[in-house]
Amino acid sequence: MTDITAPPVREPLLQRINWVDIGPFVALVILAVAGVLINPDFLSATNITNVVTRSAFIAIIAVGATFVISSGGLDLSVGSMTAFVTGIMIMFMNSLVPSMGANAIIAGMALVLCVGALAGLFNGLIVTVGKIEPFIVTLGTMGIFRALITFMSDGGNIPLDRSLREPFRPVYYGNFIGFPIPILVSIVVALIGAFILYKTKFGRRCAAVGANEDVARFSGISVGRVRTLAFVIQGICVAIAAICYVPRLGAATPTTGQLWELQVITAVVIGGTALRGGKGRIWGTVAGAVILEMIANLMVLSNFISEYLVAAVQGVIIIIAMLVQRFSKQP
Amino acid sequence: MLKRNLLAAVALSSVLVAVPAFAQDKKVIAVSVPAATHGWTGGVVYHAQKAAEEIQAAFPNIEVVVKTSPSASAQVSALEDLTASGDLDALVILPFSSDELTGPVQSVADAGTFITVVDRGLTDPEIQDLYVAGDNIAVGSTTAKFLVDKLGGKGDVVVLRGIPTVIDDERIQGFQEGLEGSDINVLDIQYANWNSDEAFSLMQDYLAKYPHIDAVWANDDDMLLGVLEAIEQSGRTEIKYALGGNGMKEIIEKVMAGDPMTPIETPYPPSMIKTAIYMTAAQFNGQAPVRGTVKLDAPLITQENAEEYYFPDSPF
């Protein structure tokens, strides 16, 4: 584990590199090297594919969170929202099976994107129109979405109709030109996210609003509109993650997406986006999501960590990763 | 609700004053359980409500009030509400936590109410008149004995455990006791928090780590669902058994269908609340005293007896 603390950060040549930008990727490489040393099976194609595929949900949602956080907001409701939209999607598809057969999947995907966008809009409007701290608003909606999925499932689970399981399964388990679909989906989401954040007026406004709200307002930016849109993007990302999630276990339960909000926020921050807003880093976020899943994987693959201490070791690794980034920024 | 029933009871008894011989007042049994926040408590709520309906239909002199609470403090308040609005004859309670509920239940008991405790015991067992619980140690040991028998006393197994609690510890303890004396080797035990997604990830990692696994035990059926998906995706064929525990209906269905990988199940049934309510009702109807401790066993559920543990309408 000590390998992580020793990247060669003091060489003068390396000072010209922007460490915040590449920091997450360096951490990823160091973790991978540590992984091979701990257990050679770590680098097996199956294991790496599994780990990266599993990180797709968090990565996709975290791309949305990068928008929210860089615009100075915070969304604690994403985990519950995932469970809620997943539940809606499954119930809707099940009800369409008699009339539409497997086409219900397409309809379900369309619906979940709308529901996700609306849920995000709901969060965004309460934050901006109601002028309430996003932390409190989304803490509230976190409870609301969680209670709704519990209500919808009577505390049990909402299973996907059996006839839909086989046609839908490839969306999680399938491959396209050798890559699992969820990985491709997260890459596409990140590409679009990066384009919007870096290349469009809206993206630059997001960063401006997060960096300094007053300055942004004086320069004619509609702060409320930008922030609300960031929440809508977050909602759409949650819906996309839900589309990849449903075919995996084919059910929504009250424990679906539990504590994902914390993983998402951690991924965003490990990726180099400041929690107080300002610049967002989409690719760093994606790396952050993979790092988190990789740490969890290594905990299981290693033989020397007590099952009781896994969470503590994970916490230590995350803090070390952040410290490395923090100190490597200084000349 | 209770108030209205009391009013009705008052009205009824005033009518019946004319015929004192029949002026028998209604016995009220209050049932306090955690709200449905996951599969098992969802089952508890379902069975509590079923029991209430059935008992009220069968014994018109007994009134059953079911109250669900989302947290320990909410359950304490619920107890206060229940006792404030009238005399309770009996309280059937599945406590959220032993420590926090002991005091409040004590004060209900002090008022002369018959106390039935279900599943989680109070810190002072003197308070209860009747205690009904499942056997978590047996959940582990019954499964272990099945594996010892079917694997011929040797093999490699991996285990997924739940959330660090007494329930989880007892199941693991029972499992390890059940394996004693055999050559079955437990390769790994890790927490997956009774969550199917975490169990899916953990099982994928187990499969990556161990080239040969004979059997998997997830100490709860929610986790087993994730385990089964991970095994199916891996395409590994050497795994002979993947077993769970608790009695979730999806898993019971597999047992009924004779699934080769999950041929058995061990129950820790949420229906124990129903057993407890029925026994409490027996105390008040036909004078069948029921004071004592009842430990429901965790027998092996096989294709033959699966029907008994199958509740198609329950959410769990």
XYZ file of C-alpha atoms in Angstrom:
647
model
C 0.000 0.000 0.000
C 2.941 2.329 0.646
C 3.685 2.363 -3.097
C 1.024 4.980 -3.520
C 2.834 7.548 -1.417
C 5.947 7.445 -3.530
C 5.312 8.792 -7.026
C 8.352 10.685 -8.358
C 6.777 14.119 -8.017
C 9.835 16.175 -7.122
C 11.745 16.014 -10.420
C 11.960 19.437 -12.042
C 11.009 18.059 -15.453
C 7.697 16.921 -14.105
C 6.831 20.309 -12.704
C 5.551 21.478 -16.036
C 2.869 18.806 -16.054
C -0.484 19.789 -14.626
C -0.738 17.254 -11.837
C -4.339 17.914 -11.045
C -5.251 16.927 -14.576
C -3.194 13.756 -14.778
C -3.118 12.966 -11.042
C -6.081 10.572 -11.142
C -4.533 8.645 -14.024
C -1.208 8.376 -12.205
C -3.082 7.085 -9.156
C -4.846 4.586 -11.402
C -1.542 3.278 -12.792
C 0.014 3.064 -9.316
C -3.008 1.138 -8.062
C -2.814 -1.221 -11.009
C 0.885 -1.888 -10.334
C 0.126 -2.447 -6.646
C -2.684 -4.739 -7.753
C -0.406 -6.977 -9.809
C 2.064 -7.192 -6.931
C -0.720 -8.183 -4.542
C -2.281 -10.765 -6.821
C -1.195 -11.521 -10.396
C -4.782 -12.457 -11.243
C -5.634 -8.802 -10.895
C -4.512 -8.054 -14.453
C -6.398 -10.962 -16.003
C -8.629 -9.768 -18.799
C -11.759 -11.015 -17.031
C -10.968 -9.233 -13.799
C -10.107 -5.911 -15.415
C -13.194 -6.097 -17.632
C -15.378 -6.892 -14.622
C -13.985 -4.044 -12.557
C -14.250 -1.414 -15.271
C -17.738 -2.575 -16.265
C -18.891 -2.388 -12.655
C -17.557 1.137 -12.328
C -19.726 2.253 -15.257
C -22.781 3.179 -13.123
C -20.800 5.402 -10.800
C -18.814 6.838 -13.730
C -21.923 7.762 -15.713
C -23.675 9.350 -12.735
C -20.447 11.095 -11.726
C -20.178 12.749 -15.149
C -23.478 14.436 -14.335
C -22.265 15.232 -10.834
C -19.225 16.957 -12.359
C -21.628 19.471 -13.899
C -23.565 19.980 -10.679
C -20.463 20.301 -8.519
C -18.507 22.514 -10.908
C -21.503 24.865 -11.046
C -21.342 25.133 -7.259
C -24.139 22.681 -6.453
C -24.245 19.253 -4.842
C -26.639 16.359 -5.386
C -27.063 13.858 -2.578
C -30.144 12.303 -4.139
C -28.492 10.442 -7.038
C -28.436 7.038 -5.322
C -32.094 7.142 -4.341
C -32.978 8.674 -7.691
C -31.336 5.724 -9.447
C -33.465 3.334 -7.419
C -36.600 5.358 -8.062
C -36.188 5.713 -11.844
C -35.153 2.060 -12.062
C -38.385 1.086 -10.325
C -40.495 3.292 -12.609
C -38.736 1.924 -15.671
C -39.275 -1.721 -14.701
C -42.935 -1.234 -13.791
C -43.568 0.641 -17.036
C -41.855 -2.001 -19.166
C -43.643 -4.840 -17.383
C -46.988 -3.181 -18.055
C -46.167 -2.862 -21.773
C -45.067 -6.460 -22.269
C -48.516 -7.802 -23.248
C -48.956 -5.197 -25.993
C -45.413 -4.523 -27.175
C -43.289 -7.546 -26.307
C -39.562 -6.843 -26.309
C -40.128 -3.370 -27.765
C -41.179 -2.409 -24.256
C -37.455 -2.051 -23.574
C -37.158 0.821 -26.057
C -40.214 2.518 -24.574
C -38.814 1.982 -21.082
C -35.531 3.608 -22.061
C -37.324 6.629 -23.505
C -39.491 6.955 -20.412
C -36.648 6.641 -17.939
C -34.708 9.404 -19.674
C -37.735 11.706 -19.324
C -38.306 10.713 -15.691
C -34.628 11.238 -14.897
C -34.607 14.659 -16.540
C -37.772 15.630 -14.644
C -36.379 14.416 -11.332
C -33.259 16.493 -11.989
C -35.400 19.472 -12.982
C -37.337 19.084 -9.726
C -34.112 19.225 -7.696
C -32.801 22.123 -9.771
C -35.940 24.255 -9.536
C -36.217 23.867 -5.767
C -32.574 24.889 -5.447
C -32.743 27.872 -7.786
C -36.323 29.132 -7.541
C -36.688 28.255 -3.874
C -33.174 29.545 -3.177
C -32.385 26.734 -0.768
C -28.970 25.144 -0.240
C -28.583 22.209 -2.640
C -27.273 20.092 0.222
C -30.577 20.400 2.072
C -32.793 20.149 -1.008
C -31.171 16.967 -2.235
C -31.018 15.536 1.274
C -34.788 15.952 1.220
C -35.287 14.457 -2.220
C -32.907 11.644 -1.293
C -35.401 10.631 1.376
C -38.352 11.160 -0.953
C -36.981 8.999 -3.779
C -35.887 6.287 -1.344
C -39.305 6.206 0.291
C -41.026 6.082 -3.111
C -39.055 3.037 -4.268
C -39.743 1.349 -0.913
C -43.435 2.136 -1.312
C -43.536 0.967 -4.934
C -41.910 -2.343 -3.990
C -43.681 -2.847 -0.624
C -40.196 -3.158 0.796
C -39.519 -6.186 -1.402
C -38.246 -6.084 -4.950
C -39.658 -5.108 -8.328
C -38.544 -7.806 -10.742
C -38.268 -7.314 -14.482
C -40.714 -9.438 -16.488
C -39.090 -12.759 -17.355
C -39.733 -12.357 -21.076
C -37.703 -9.111 -21.058
C -34.705 -10.487 -19.221
C -33.090 -12.255 -22.176
C -33.517 -9.460 -24.757
C -32.355 -6.817 -22.243
C -29.433 -8.776 -20.774
C -26.848 -7.779 -23.433
C -27.057 -4.135 -22.363
C -25.007 -5.087 -19.315
C -23.425 -8.406 -20.248
C -22.987 -7.931 -23.995
C -19.958 -6.839 -25.998
C -19.482 -4.588 -29.000
C -16.160 -4.838 -30.845
C -14.712 -6.518 -27.795
C -15.825 -3.930 -25.227
C -18.629 -4.484 -22.750
C -21.582 -2.218 -23.547
C -21.583 -0.365 -20.168
C -17.958 0.667 -20.753
C -18.821 2.000 -24.205
C -21.834 3.826 -22.799
C -19.743 5.510 -20.134
C -17.128 6.523 -22.707
C -19.814 8.053 -24.917
C -21.393 9.818 -21.926
C -17.974 11.156 -20.892
C -17.216 12.304 -24.468
C -20.499 14.183 -24.678
C -20.002 15.520 -21.158
C -16.488 16.714 -21.980
C -17.725 18.369 -25.160
C -20.519 20.209 -23.344
C -18.336 21.231 -20.407
C -15.270 22.326 -22.361
C -16.520 23.369 -25.780
C -19.892 25.015 -25.293
C -21.017 28.305 -23.858
C -23.098 26.472 -21.278
C -20.058 24.522 -20.052
C -17.993 27.636 -19.564
C -20.914 29.289 -17.781
C -21.148 26.290 -15.436
C -17.553 26.808 -14.361
C -18.059 30.584 -14.137
C -21.123 30.226 -11.899
C -19.296 27.741 -9.672
C -16.165 29.870 -9.439
C -17.915 33.060 -8.455
C -21.655 33.446 -8.509
C -21.695 37.236 -8.205
C -19.167 37.829 -10.951
C -21.089 35.428 -13.168
C -24.330 37.287 -12.498
C -22.763 40.681 -13.235
C -21.435 39.341 -16.522
C -24.983 38.609 -17.587
C -25.168 34.883 -16.928
C -28.509 33.589 -15.732
C -27.139 31.763 -12.694
C -30.402 30.007 -11.881
C -30.809 28.691 -15.404
C -27.276 27.307 -15.568
C -27.587 25.601 -12.191
C -30.991 24.130 -12.994
C -29.695 22.752 -16.288
C -26.764 21.154 -14.454
C -29.264 19.272 -12.270
C -31.217 18.208 -15.373
C -28.008 16.814 -16.900
C -27.434 14.978 -13.628
C -30.913 13.471 -13.852
C -30.347 12.303 -17.424
C -27.047 10.687 -16.402
C -28.822 8.873 -13.577
C -31.351 7.574 -16.106
C -28.593 6.354 -18.443
C -26.969 4.542 -15.528
C -30.361 3.003 -14.699
C -30.658 1.693 -18.278
C -27.338 -0.151 -17.844
C -28.243 -1.237 -14.305
C -31.626 -2.897 -14.880
C -30.363 -5.751 -17.091
C -27.690 -6.709 -14.557
C -29.837 -8.162 -11.792
C -33.204 -7.494 -13.406
C -34.778 -5.936 -10.324
C -35.117 -2.745 -8.339
C -35.093 -2.961 -4.548
C -35.133 -0.435 -1.705
C -31.387 -1.002 -1.379
C -30.622 -0.234 -5.035
C -28.084 2.570 -5.330
C -27.632 2.817 -1.589
C -24.756 5.197 -0.717
C -23.945 5.698 -4.396
C -24.145 9.454 -3.822
C -21.048 9.257 -1.648
C -19.167 7.150 -4.180
C -20.161 9.580 -6.918
C -18.984 12.608 -4.983
C -15.749 10.816 -4.064
C -15.140 9.912 -7.716
C -15.663 13.530 -8.770
C -13.295 14.852 -6.103
C -10.610 12.196 -6.713
C -10.896 13.249 -10.355
C -9.704 16.728 -9.477
C -12.944 18.727 -9.462
C -13.071 21.072 -6.487
C -16.029 20.388 -4.200
C -16.585 24.128 -3.812
C -17.191 24.575 -7.545
C -15.258 26.063 -10.423
C -13.412 23.854 -12.860
C -14.835 20.430 -13.619
C -12.744 17.543 -14.908
C -14.786 14.936 -16.735
C -12.013 12.443 -17.530
C -10.608 12.730 -14.038
C -14.078 11.881 -12.741
C -14.216 8.740 -14.874
C -10.764 7.727 -13.624
C -11.966 8.404 -10.081
C -14.884 6.004 -10.521
C -12.573 3.277 -11.822
C -10.141 3.912 -8.934
C -12.905 3.389 -6.367
C -14.034 0.114 -7.914
C -10.433 -1.025 -8.284
C -9.714 -0.390 -4.603
C -12.746 -2.469 -3.636
C -11.593 -5.228 -5.993
C -8.074 -5.219 -4.531
C -9.459 -5.525 -1.023
C -11.027 -8.844 -1.992
C -8.098 -10.080 -4.063
C -5.552 -9.373 -1.331
C -5.181 -11.991 1.338
C -3.760 -9.904 4.120
C -6.573 -7.457 4.949
C -9.052 -8.535 7.578
C -12.636 -8.436 6.355
C -13.397 -6.179 9.312
C -10.863 -3.557 8.228
C -11.657 -3.306 4.512
C -13.555 -0.031 4.809
C -10.764 1.547 6.856
C -8.108 0.590 4.313
C -10.286 1.936 1.495
C -10.658 5.210 3.361
C -6.914 5.481 3.927
C -6.144 4.845 0.244
C -8.625 7.529 -0.849
C -7.150 10.061 1.557
C -3.603 9.228 0.451
C -4.627 9.616 -3.199
C -6.038 13.054 -2.405
C -2.946 14.085 -0.429
C -0.664 13.047 -3.266
C -2.618 15.264 -5.619
C -2.761 18.120 -3.161
C 0.983 18.236 -2.524
C 2.070 17.543 -6.067
C 0.341 20.753 -7.124
C 2.903 22.883 -5.281
C 6.202 23.630 -7.007
C -58.242 4.231 14.161
C -57.823 2.924 17.657
C -59.851 5.850 18.971
C -62.679 5.078 16.608
C -62.633 1.466 17.652
C -62.690 2.485 21.265
C -65.697 4.674 20.600
C -67.331 1.762 18.866
C -66.452 -0.443 21.795
C -67.907 2.076 24.238
C -71.068 2.357 22.172
C -71.308 -1.392 21.918
C -70.785 -1.974 25.611
C -73.404 0.637 26.519
C -75.855 -1.294 24.387
C -74.776 -4.493 26.026
C -75.184 -3.123 29.546
C -78.765 -4.318 29.296
C -77.510 -7.869 29.006
C -74.571 -7.981 31.438
C -73.897 -11.623 30.739
C -72.662 -10.744 27.271
C -70.913 -7.516 28.204
C -67.528 -8.937 27.386
C -65.183 -6.128 26.300
C -63.004 -6.427 23.241
C -59.393 -7.449 23.768
C -56.933 -5.180 21.962
C -53.641 -6.545 20.663
C -51.226 -3.929 19.351
C -48.519 -5.002 16.936
C -45.457 -2.789 16.538
C -42.997 -3.672 13.751
C -40.337 -1.860 11.731
C -41.549 -0.269 8.495
C -40.817 -2.131 5.267
C -37.380 -0.883 4.297
C -35.997 -4.080 2.812
C -37.261 -7.469 1.746
C -37.379 -9.135 5.136
C -39.176 -6.318 6.985
C -41.462 -6.031 3.948
C -42.398 -9.648 4.665
C -42.886 -8.896 8.362
C -45.350 -6.101 7.588
C -47.202 -8.325 5.121
C -47.546 -11.202 7.579
C -48.512 -8.897 10.464
C -51.336 -7.414 8.405
C -52.484 -10.849 7.227
C -52.526 -12.133 10.801
C -54.526 -9.095 11.921
C -57.173 -9.681 9.248
C -57.415 -13.405 9.897
C -57.626 -13.121 13.668
C -60.233 -10.396 13.593
C -62.301 -12.482 11.231
C -61.929 -15.606 13.356
C -62.286 -14.073 16.820
C -64.694 -11.125 16.884
C -63.749 -10.377 20.474
C -60.145 -9.594 19.519
C -59.016 -6.397 17.878
C -55.532 -6.297 16.275
C -53.869 -2.959 15.542
C -50.719 -2.996 13.382
C -48.349 -0.046 13.577
C -45.146 0.262 11.518
C -42.259 2.569 12.450
C -39.323 3.660 10.306
C -36.806 4.006 13.163
C -36.168 3.063 16.774
C -37.187 6.488 18.064
C -40.333 6.406 15.913
C -41.131 3.021 17.436
C -40.786 4.476 20.935
C -43.239 7.243 19.984
C -45.573 4.684 18.456
C -45.611 2.788 21.755
C -46.487 5.989 23.586
C -49.329 6.689 21.136
C -50.661 3.160 21.434
C -50.714 3.207 25.215
C -52.001 6.785 25.461
C -55.106 6.051 23.457
C -56.348 3.232 25.612
C -55.690 0.087 27.544
C -53.781 -2.475 25.612
C -54.305 -6.075 26.510
C -51.266 -7.230 24.615
C -48.321 -5.830 22.723
C -46.544 -7.854 20.051
C -43.302 -6.095 19.242
C -40.408 -6.705 16.871
C -37.999 -4.182 18.396
C -35.827 -2.047 16.154
C -32.985 -2.291 18.614
C -32.768 -4.083 21.910
C -31.248 -1.255 23.940
C -33.492 1.574 22.877
C -36.792 -0.290 23.185
C -36.238 -2.078 26.500
C -37.246 0.883 28.675
C -40.372 1.857 26.711
C -41.591 -1.751 26.535
C -40.985 -2.062 30.281
C -43.344 0.822 30.941
C -46.011 -0.747 28.730
C -45.555 -3.990 30.672
C -45.869 -2.122 33.983
C -49.386 -1.122 32.995
C -50.259 -4.825 32.999
C -50.052 -5.449 29.275
C -49.134 -8.907 27.996
C -45.809 -8.556 26.137
C -44.758 -10.701 23.190
C -41.275 -10.015 21.834
C -40.345 -11.242 18.371
C -36.940 -11.845 16.768
C -34.659 -9.344 18.486
C -34.706 -9.823 22.259
C -34.858 -7.002 24.793
C -31.880 -6.515 27.087
C -34.035 -7.641 30.031
C -35.851 -10.880 29.158
C -37.866 -10.591 32.391
C -40.134 -8.065 30.704
C -41.593 -10.407 28.125
C -44.360 -12.924 28.669
C -43.739 -14.632 25.351
C -40.669 -14.648 23.126
C -40.826 -15.912 19.550
C -37.693 -16.006 17.419
C -35.999 -17.822 14.595
C -32.710 -19.581 14.965
C -29.873 -17.788 13.185
C -27.285 -20.295 14.310
C -29.366 -23.056 12.754
C -29.589 -21.084 9.493
C -25.815 -21.412 9.245
C -25.422 -24.929 10.609
C -28.278 -26.476 8.582
C -26.700 -25.122 5.402
C -23.228 -26.264 6.457
C -24.439 -29.792 7.217
C -26.121 -29.999 3.823
C -22.853 -29.018 2.131
C -20.781 -31.460 4.194
C -23.174 -34.203 3.200
C -23.432 -33.357 -0.506
C -19.782 -32.500 -1.102
C -18.675 -35.711 0.576
C -17.009 -33.920 3.464
C -14.441 -32.043 1.403
C -14.255 -29.078 -0.935
C -13.676 -25.340 -1.231
C -16.404 -22.865 -0.358
C -16.663 -19.078 -0.316
C -19.010 -17.170 1.972
C -20.719 -13.785 1.670
C -21.810 -12.236 4.938
C -24.187 -9.355 5.614
C -24.018 -6.262 7.791
C -21.943 -6.591 10.970
C -24.684 -7.475 13.503
C -25.527 -10.255 15.917
C -27.743 -11.883 13.274
C -24.847 -12.045 10.835
C -22.364 -13.246 13.453
C -24.678 -16.044 14.583
C -25.239 -17.303 11.061
C -21.502 -17.370 10.359
C -20.867 -19.013 13.738
C -23.463 -21.691 12.996
C -21.964 -22.286 9.567
C -18.471 -22.740 10.947
C -19.750 -25.065 13.683
C -21.591 -27.084 11.061
C -18.397 -27.565 9.064
C -16.353 -28.731 12.052
C -14.883 -32.162 11.617
C -15.130 -32.070 7.836
C -12.421 -31.243 5.318
C -14.403 -28.422 3.804
C -12.176 -25.417 3.424
C -13.647 -21.915 3.675
C -11.562 -19.975 1.158
C -12.894 -16.548 2.005
C -15.520 -14.664 4.004
C -16.275 -11.021 3.161
C -19.077 -8.559 3.870
C -21.565 -7.745 1.103
C -24.043 -5.950 3.387
C -27.106 -8.029 2.420
C -27.130 -6.124 -0.862
C -27.490 -7.904 -4.204
C -25.292 -5.435 -6.098
C -22.454 -5.708 -3.629
C -22.839 -9.481 -3.646
C -22.587 -9.475 -7.446
C -19.297 -7.549 -7.306
C -17.933 -9.661 -4.483
C -18.780 -12.899 -6.277
C -17.076 -11.659 -9.456
C -13.990 -10.949 -7.368
C -14.124 -14.366 -5.695
C -14.323 -15.956 -9.126
C -11.296 -13.961 -10.267
C -9.358 -14.862 -7.144
C -10.103 -18.569 -6.848
C -9.777 -20.829 -9.889
C -11.764 -23.581 -8.186
C -14.856 -23.137 -6.009
C -17.134 -26.015 -5.075
C -19.897 -24.093 -3.349
C -20.996 -20.595 -2.369
C -23.023 -19.623 0.665
C -24.575 -16.165 0.830
C -26.106 -15.818 4.271
C -29.155 -14.050 2.870
C -31.226 -14.510 -0.281
C -30.914 -10.920 -1.517
C -27.202 -11.546 -1.852
C -27.772 -14.939 -3.465
C -29.552 -13.228 -6.386
C -26.378 -11.257 -7.143
C -24.197 -14.336 -6.682
C -26.226 -16.358 -9.185
C -25.918 -13.654 -11.854
C -22.163 -13.421 -11.352
C -21.777 -17.199 -11.662
C -23.917 -17.292 -14.786
C -21.907 -14.502 -16.416
C -18.573 -16.154 -15.598
C -19.570 -19.352 -17.369
C -17.786 -21.331 -14.638
C -19.123 -24.848 -14.357
C -17.311 -26.344 -11.365
C -19.554 -24.625 -8.804
C -21.995 -27.241 -7.581
C -24.050 -25.284 -5.075
C -24.980 -21.667 -4.465
C -27.106 -21.445 -1.341
C -28.797 -18.627 0.520
C -30.927 -18.283 3.608
C -34.077 -16.480 4.873
C -36.820 -17.860 2.649
C -37.271 -15.266 -0.087
C -40.025 -16.357 -2.432
C -37.847 -16.150 -5.575
C -35.441 -18.646 -4.007
C -38.232 -20.892 -2.689
C -39.510 -20.971 -6.285
C -36.119 -22.284 -7.388
C -36.235 -24.987 -4.720
C -39.758 -25.956 -5.778
C -38.589 -26.186 -9.389
C -35.740 -28.497 -8.367
C -32.953 -26.121 -9.377
C -29.698 -28.118 -9.326
C -27.552 -25.254 -8.036
C -29.982 -24.084 -5.347
C -31.828 -27.255 -4.332
C -32.436 -26.250 -0.710
C -33.170 -23.248 1.460
C -33.016 -22.486 5.173
C -35.726 -20.250 6.573
C -35.523 -17.340 8.913
C -39.092 -16.568 8.052
C -40.684 -13.139 8.452
C -43.863 -15.136 9.078
C -42.607 -15.569 12.663
C -44.501 -12.354 13.434
C -47.660 -14.145 12.366
C -46.856 -17.114 14.583
C -46.349 -14.681 17.469
C -49.633 -12.821 16.860
C -51.575 -16.077 16.653
C -50.047 -17.339 19.886
C -50.796 -14.061 21.623
C -54.386 -14.272 20.427
C -54.572 -17.762 21.923
C -53.870 -16.186 25.301
C -57.056 -14.128 24.983
C -59.371 -16.562 23.272
C -60.339 -19.846 24.774
C -57.790 -19.499 27.562
C -54.737 -21.230 26.154
C -51.828 -19.885 28.216
C -48.738 -19.312 26.068
C -46.093 -17.799 28.364
C -42.567 -18.889 27.494
C -39.963 -18.940 24.766
C -40.557 -20.329 21.308
C -37.602 -20.861 19.026
C -38.661 -21.600 15.469
C -36.192 -23.987 13.939
C -34.467 -23.479 10.607
C -35.257 -26.830 8.998
C -33.991 -27.728 5.573
C -36.484 -26.624 2.939
C -36.421 -29.063 0.056
C -38.583 -29.605 -2.976
C -40.932 -31.736 -0.815
C -41.779 -29.182 1.885
C -41.142 -25.916 0.016
C -44.871 -25.271 -0.360
C -45.171 -24.669 3.391
C -42.760 -21.732 3.197
C -44.025 -20.258 -0.066
C -46.071 -17.030 0.133
C -46.706 -15.911 -3.460
C -48.476 -12.697 -2.404
C -45.850 -11.567 0.066
C -43.329 -9.002 -1.163
C -40.575 -11.244 0.213
